[in-house]
Coordinates of N, CA and C in Angstrom, one line a residue:
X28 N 4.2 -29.0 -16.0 CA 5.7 -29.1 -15.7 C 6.4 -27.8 -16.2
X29 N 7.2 -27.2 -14.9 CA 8.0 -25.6 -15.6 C 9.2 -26.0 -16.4
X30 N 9.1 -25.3 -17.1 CA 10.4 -25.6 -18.1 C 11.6 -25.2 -17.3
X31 N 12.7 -24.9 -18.1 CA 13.8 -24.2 -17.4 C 13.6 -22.3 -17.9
X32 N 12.9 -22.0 -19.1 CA 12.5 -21.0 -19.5 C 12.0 -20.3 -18.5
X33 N 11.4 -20.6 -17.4 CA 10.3 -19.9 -16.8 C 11.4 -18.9 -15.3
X34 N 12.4 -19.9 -15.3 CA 13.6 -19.6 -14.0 C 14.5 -18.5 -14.7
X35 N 14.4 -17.7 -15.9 CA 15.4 -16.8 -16.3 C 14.5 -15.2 -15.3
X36 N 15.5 -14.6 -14.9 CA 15.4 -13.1 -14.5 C 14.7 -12.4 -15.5
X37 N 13.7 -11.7 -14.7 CA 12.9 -10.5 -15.3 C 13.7 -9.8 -16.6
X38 N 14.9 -9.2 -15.7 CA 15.6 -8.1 -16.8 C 16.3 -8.7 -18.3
X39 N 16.5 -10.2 -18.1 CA 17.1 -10.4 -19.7 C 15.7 -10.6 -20.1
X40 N 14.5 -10.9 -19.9 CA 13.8 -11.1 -20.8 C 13.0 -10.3 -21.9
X41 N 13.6 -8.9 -21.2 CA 13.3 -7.9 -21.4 C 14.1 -7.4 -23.1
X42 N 13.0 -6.8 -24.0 CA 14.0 -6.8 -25.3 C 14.4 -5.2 -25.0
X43 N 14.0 -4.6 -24.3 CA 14.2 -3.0 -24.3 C 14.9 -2.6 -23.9
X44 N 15.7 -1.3 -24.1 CA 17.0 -0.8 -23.6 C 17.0 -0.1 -22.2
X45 N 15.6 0.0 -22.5 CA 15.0 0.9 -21.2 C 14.9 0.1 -19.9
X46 N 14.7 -1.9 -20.1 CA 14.7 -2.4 -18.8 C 16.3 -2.3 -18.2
X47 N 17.2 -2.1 -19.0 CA 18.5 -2.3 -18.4 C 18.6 -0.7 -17.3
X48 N 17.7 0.4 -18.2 CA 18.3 1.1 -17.5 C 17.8 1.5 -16.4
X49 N 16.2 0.8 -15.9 CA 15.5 0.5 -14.9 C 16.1 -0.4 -13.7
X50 N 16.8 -1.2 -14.0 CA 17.8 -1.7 -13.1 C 18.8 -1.3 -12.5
X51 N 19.5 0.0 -13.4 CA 20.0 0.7 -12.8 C 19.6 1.9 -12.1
X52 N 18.6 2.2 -12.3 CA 17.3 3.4 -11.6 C 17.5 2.9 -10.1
X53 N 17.6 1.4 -10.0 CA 16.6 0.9 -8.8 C 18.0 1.1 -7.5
X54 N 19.1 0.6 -8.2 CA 20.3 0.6 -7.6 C 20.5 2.6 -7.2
X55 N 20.7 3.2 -8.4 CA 20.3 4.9 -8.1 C 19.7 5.4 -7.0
X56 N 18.4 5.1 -6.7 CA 17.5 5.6 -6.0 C 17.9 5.1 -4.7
X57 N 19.0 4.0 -4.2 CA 19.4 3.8 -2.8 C 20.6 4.7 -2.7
X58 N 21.3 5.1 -3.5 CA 22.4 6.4 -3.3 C 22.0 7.2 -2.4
X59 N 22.8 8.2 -2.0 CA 22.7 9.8 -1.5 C 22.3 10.4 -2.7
X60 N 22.6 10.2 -3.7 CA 21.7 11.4 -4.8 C 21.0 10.7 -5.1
X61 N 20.7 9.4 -4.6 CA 19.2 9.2 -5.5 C 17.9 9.3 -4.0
X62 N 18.4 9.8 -3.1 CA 17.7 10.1 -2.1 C 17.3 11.2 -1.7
X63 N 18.1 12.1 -2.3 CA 18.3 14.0 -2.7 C 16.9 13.9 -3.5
X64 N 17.0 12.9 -4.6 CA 15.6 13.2 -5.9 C 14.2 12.9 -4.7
X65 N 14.1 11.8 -3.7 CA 13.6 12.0 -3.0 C 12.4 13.1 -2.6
X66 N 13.7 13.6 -2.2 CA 13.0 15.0 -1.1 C 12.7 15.7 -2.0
X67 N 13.6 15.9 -3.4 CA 13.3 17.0 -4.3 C 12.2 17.1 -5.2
X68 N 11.8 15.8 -5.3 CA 10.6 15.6 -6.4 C 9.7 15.2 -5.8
X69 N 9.8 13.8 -4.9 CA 8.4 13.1 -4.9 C 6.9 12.8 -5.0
X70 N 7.5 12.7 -6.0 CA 6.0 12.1 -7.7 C 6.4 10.8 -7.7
X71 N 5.5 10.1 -8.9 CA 5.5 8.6 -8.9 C 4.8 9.0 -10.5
X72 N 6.0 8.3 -11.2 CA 6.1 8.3 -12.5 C 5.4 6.7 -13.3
X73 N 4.4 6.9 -14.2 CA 4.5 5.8 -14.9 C 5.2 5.9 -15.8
X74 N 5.6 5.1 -16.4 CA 6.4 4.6 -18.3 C 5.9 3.7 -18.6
X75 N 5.4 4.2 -20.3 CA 5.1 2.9 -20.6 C 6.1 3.1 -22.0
X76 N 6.9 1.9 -22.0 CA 7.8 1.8 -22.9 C 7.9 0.5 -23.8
X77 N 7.6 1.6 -25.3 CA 7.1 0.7 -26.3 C 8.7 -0.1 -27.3
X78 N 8.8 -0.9 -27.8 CA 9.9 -1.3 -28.6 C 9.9 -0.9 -30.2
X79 N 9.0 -0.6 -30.5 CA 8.5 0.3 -31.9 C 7.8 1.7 -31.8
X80 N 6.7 1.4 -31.6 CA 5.5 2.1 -31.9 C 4.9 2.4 -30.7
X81 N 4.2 3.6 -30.0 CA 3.9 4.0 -28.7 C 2.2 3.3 -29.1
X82 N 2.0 2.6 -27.7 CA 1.0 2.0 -27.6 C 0.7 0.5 -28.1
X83 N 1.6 -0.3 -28.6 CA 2.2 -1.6 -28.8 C 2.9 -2.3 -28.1
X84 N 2.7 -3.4 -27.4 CA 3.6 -4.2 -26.8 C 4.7 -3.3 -25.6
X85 N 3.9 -2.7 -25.1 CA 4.5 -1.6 -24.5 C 4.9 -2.2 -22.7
X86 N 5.9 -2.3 -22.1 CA 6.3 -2.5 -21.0 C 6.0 -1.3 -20.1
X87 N 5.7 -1.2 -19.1 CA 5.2 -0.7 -18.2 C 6.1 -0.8 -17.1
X88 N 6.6 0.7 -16.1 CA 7.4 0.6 -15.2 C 7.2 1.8 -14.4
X89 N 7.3 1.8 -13.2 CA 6.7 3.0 -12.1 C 8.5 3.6 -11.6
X90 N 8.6 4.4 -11.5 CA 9.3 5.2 -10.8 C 8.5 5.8 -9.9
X91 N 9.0 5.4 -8.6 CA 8.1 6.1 -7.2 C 9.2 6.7 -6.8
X92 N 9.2 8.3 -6.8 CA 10.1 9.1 -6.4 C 9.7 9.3 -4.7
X93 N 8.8 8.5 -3.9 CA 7.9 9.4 -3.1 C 8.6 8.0 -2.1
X94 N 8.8 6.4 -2.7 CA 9.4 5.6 -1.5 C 10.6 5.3 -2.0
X95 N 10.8 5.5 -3.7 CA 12.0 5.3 -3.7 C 12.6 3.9 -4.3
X96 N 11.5 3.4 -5.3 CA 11.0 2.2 -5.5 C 10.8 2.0 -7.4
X97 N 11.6 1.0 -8.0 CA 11.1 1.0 -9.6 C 10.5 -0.3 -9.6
X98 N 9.6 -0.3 -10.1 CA 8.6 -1.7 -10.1 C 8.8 -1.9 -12.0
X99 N 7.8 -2.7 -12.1 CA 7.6 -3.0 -13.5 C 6.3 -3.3 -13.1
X100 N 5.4 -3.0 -13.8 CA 4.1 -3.6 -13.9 C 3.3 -1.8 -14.2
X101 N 1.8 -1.8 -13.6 CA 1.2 -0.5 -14.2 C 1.1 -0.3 -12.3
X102 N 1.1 1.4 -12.3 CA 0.9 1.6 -10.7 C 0.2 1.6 -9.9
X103 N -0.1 1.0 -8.7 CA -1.7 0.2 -8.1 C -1.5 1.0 -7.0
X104 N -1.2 2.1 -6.6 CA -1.4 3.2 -5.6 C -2.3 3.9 -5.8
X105 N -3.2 4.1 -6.8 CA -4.0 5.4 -7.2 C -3.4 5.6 -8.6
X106 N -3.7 7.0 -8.9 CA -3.1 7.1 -9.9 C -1.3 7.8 -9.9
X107 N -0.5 7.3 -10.4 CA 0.5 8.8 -10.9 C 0.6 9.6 -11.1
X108 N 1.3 10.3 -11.0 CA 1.3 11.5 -11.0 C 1.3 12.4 -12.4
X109 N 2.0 11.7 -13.5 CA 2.3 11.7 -14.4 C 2.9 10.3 -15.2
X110 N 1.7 10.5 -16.3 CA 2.3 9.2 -17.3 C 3.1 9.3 -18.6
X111 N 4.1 8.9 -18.9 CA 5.1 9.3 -20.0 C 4.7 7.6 -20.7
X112 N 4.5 8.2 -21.9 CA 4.4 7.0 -23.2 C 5.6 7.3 -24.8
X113 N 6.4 6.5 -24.7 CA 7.6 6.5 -25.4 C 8.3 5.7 -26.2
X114 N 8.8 5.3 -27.3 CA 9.6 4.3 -28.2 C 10.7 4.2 -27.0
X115 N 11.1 2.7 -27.0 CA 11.9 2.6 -26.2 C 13.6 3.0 -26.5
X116 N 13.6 3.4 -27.6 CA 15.0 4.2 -28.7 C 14.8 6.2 -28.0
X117 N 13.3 6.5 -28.0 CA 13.4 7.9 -27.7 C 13.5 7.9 -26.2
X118 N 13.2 6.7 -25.3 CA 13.1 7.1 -23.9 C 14.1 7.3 -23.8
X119 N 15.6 6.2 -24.5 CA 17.5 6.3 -24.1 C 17.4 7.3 -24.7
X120 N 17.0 8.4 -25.1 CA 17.7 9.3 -25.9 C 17.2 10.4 -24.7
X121 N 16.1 10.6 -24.5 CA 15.7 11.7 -22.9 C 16.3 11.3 -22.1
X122 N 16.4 10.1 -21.5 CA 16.9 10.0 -20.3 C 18.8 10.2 -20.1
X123 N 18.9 9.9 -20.8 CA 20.3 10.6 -21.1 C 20.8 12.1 -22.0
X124 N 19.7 12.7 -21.4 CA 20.2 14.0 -22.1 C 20.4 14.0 -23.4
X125 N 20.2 13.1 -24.4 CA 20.5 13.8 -26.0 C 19.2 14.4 -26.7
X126 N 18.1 14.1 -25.8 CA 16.6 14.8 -26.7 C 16.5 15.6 -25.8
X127 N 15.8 16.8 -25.6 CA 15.3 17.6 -24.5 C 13.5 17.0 -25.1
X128 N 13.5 17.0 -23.4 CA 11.9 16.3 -22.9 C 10.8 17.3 -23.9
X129 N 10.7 18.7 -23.3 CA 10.1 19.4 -24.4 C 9.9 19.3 -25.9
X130 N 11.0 18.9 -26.4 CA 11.1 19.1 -28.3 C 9.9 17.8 -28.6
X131 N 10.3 16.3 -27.7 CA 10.0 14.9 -28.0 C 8.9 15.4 -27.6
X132 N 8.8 15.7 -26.7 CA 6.5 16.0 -26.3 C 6.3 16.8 -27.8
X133 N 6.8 18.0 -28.1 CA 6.4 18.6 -29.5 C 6.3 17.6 -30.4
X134 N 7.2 16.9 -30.7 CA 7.4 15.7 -31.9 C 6.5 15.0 -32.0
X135 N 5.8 14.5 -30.3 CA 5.2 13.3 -30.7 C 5.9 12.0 -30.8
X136 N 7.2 12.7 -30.1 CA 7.9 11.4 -30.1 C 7.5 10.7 -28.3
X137 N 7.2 11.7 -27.1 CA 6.7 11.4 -26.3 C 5.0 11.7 -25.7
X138 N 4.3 11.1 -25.4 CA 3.1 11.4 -24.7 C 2.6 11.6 -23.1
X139 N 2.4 12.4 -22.7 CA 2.1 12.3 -21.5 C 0.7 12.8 -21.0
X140 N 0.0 11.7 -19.9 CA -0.8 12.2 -19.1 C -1.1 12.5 -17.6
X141 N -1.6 13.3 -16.9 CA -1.5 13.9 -15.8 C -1.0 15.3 -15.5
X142 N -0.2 15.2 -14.4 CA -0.5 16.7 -14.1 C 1.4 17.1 -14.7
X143 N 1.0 18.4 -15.6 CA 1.7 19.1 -16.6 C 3.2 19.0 -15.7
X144 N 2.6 20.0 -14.3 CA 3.7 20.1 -13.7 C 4.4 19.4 -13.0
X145 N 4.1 18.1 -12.7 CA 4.5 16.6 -12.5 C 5.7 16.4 -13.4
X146 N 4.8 16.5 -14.6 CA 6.0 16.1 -15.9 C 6.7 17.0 -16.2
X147 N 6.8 18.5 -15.7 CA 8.0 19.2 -16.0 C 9.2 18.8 -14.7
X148 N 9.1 18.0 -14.0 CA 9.9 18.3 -13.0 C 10.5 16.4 -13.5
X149 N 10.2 15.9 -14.5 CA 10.6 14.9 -15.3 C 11.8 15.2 -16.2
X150 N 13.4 14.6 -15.9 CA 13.9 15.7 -17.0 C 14.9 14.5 -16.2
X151 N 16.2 14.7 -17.5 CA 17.7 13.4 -17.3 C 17.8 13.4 -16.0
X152 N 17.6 14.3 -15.4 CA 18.9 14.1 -14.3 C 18.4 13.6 -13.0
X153 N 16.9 12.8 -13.4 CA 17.0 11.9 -12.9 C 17.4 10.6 -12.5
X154 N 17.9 10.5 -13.8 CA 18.3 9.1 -14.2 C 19.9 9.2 -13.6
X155 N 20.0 7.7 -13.5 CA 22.1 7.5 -13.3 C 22.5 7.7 -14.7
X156 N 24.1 8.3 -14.6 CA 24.1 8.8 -15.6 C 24.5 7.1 -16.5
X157 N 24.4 6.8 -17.7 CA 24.7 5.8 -18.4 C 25.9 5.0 -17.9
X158 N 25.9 3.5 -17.5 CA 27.5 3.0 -17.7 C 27.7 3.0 -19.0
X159 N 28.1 1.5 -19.6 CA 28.0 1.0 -21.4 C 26.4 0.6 -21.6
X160 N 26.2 1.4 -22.3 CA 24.2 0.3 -22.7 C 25.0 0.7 -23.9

């Protein structure tokens, strides 16, 4: 028997700051500028976004710059292009411009695997800029 728990939406169930802002990614990416990132990038990003500690209980979410598409889950095309692994406190802080991507990879506050130049073309301005989070 399904409870009433099972009928809540993906995004509140989410404890991370980062699913809110995946929701607005998805709404972004149907814009005129989010269809500009399109043509300009098209890579297909994993995240894996942790709520403490990178590599714990970590949510998983694809940015496909290539159809234009944010999923949640891990990405079943092949591989990505580039994988970014992150505290979900350091991802709001890059994706909004207050960390530069480079310093957090130095820190160790970010991880990434795949191809280098994938991830340098990873940077705020892809994101919508913040409403209230």
């Amino acid at each position: 028997m399904a409870t009433s728990s099972t009928t809540t939406p993906a995004t509140t169930s989410s404890p991370l700051k980062a699913a809110a802002l995946m929701e607005q990614m998805k709404l972004h990416l149907a814009t005129d500028a989010g269809k500009e990132l399109l043509k300009k990038i098209g890579l297909v990003y994993q995240l894996n976004i942790a709520p403490k500690k990178i590599g714990f209980n970590e949510e998983i979410y694809v940015v496909d710059l290539k159809k234009g598409e944010v999923t949640k889950g891990p990405y079943e095309g092949g591989k990505p292009d580039a994988t970014f692994s992150f505290k979900d406190d350091d991802f709001i802080k890059i994706s909004s411009g207050k960390m530069n991507p480079q310093i957090a990879f130095m820190r160790g506050a970010m991880k990434i695997k795949g191809s280098m130049s994938a991830a340098n073309k990873f940077t705020p301005d892809i994101f919508p800029k913040p409403s209230k989070m």
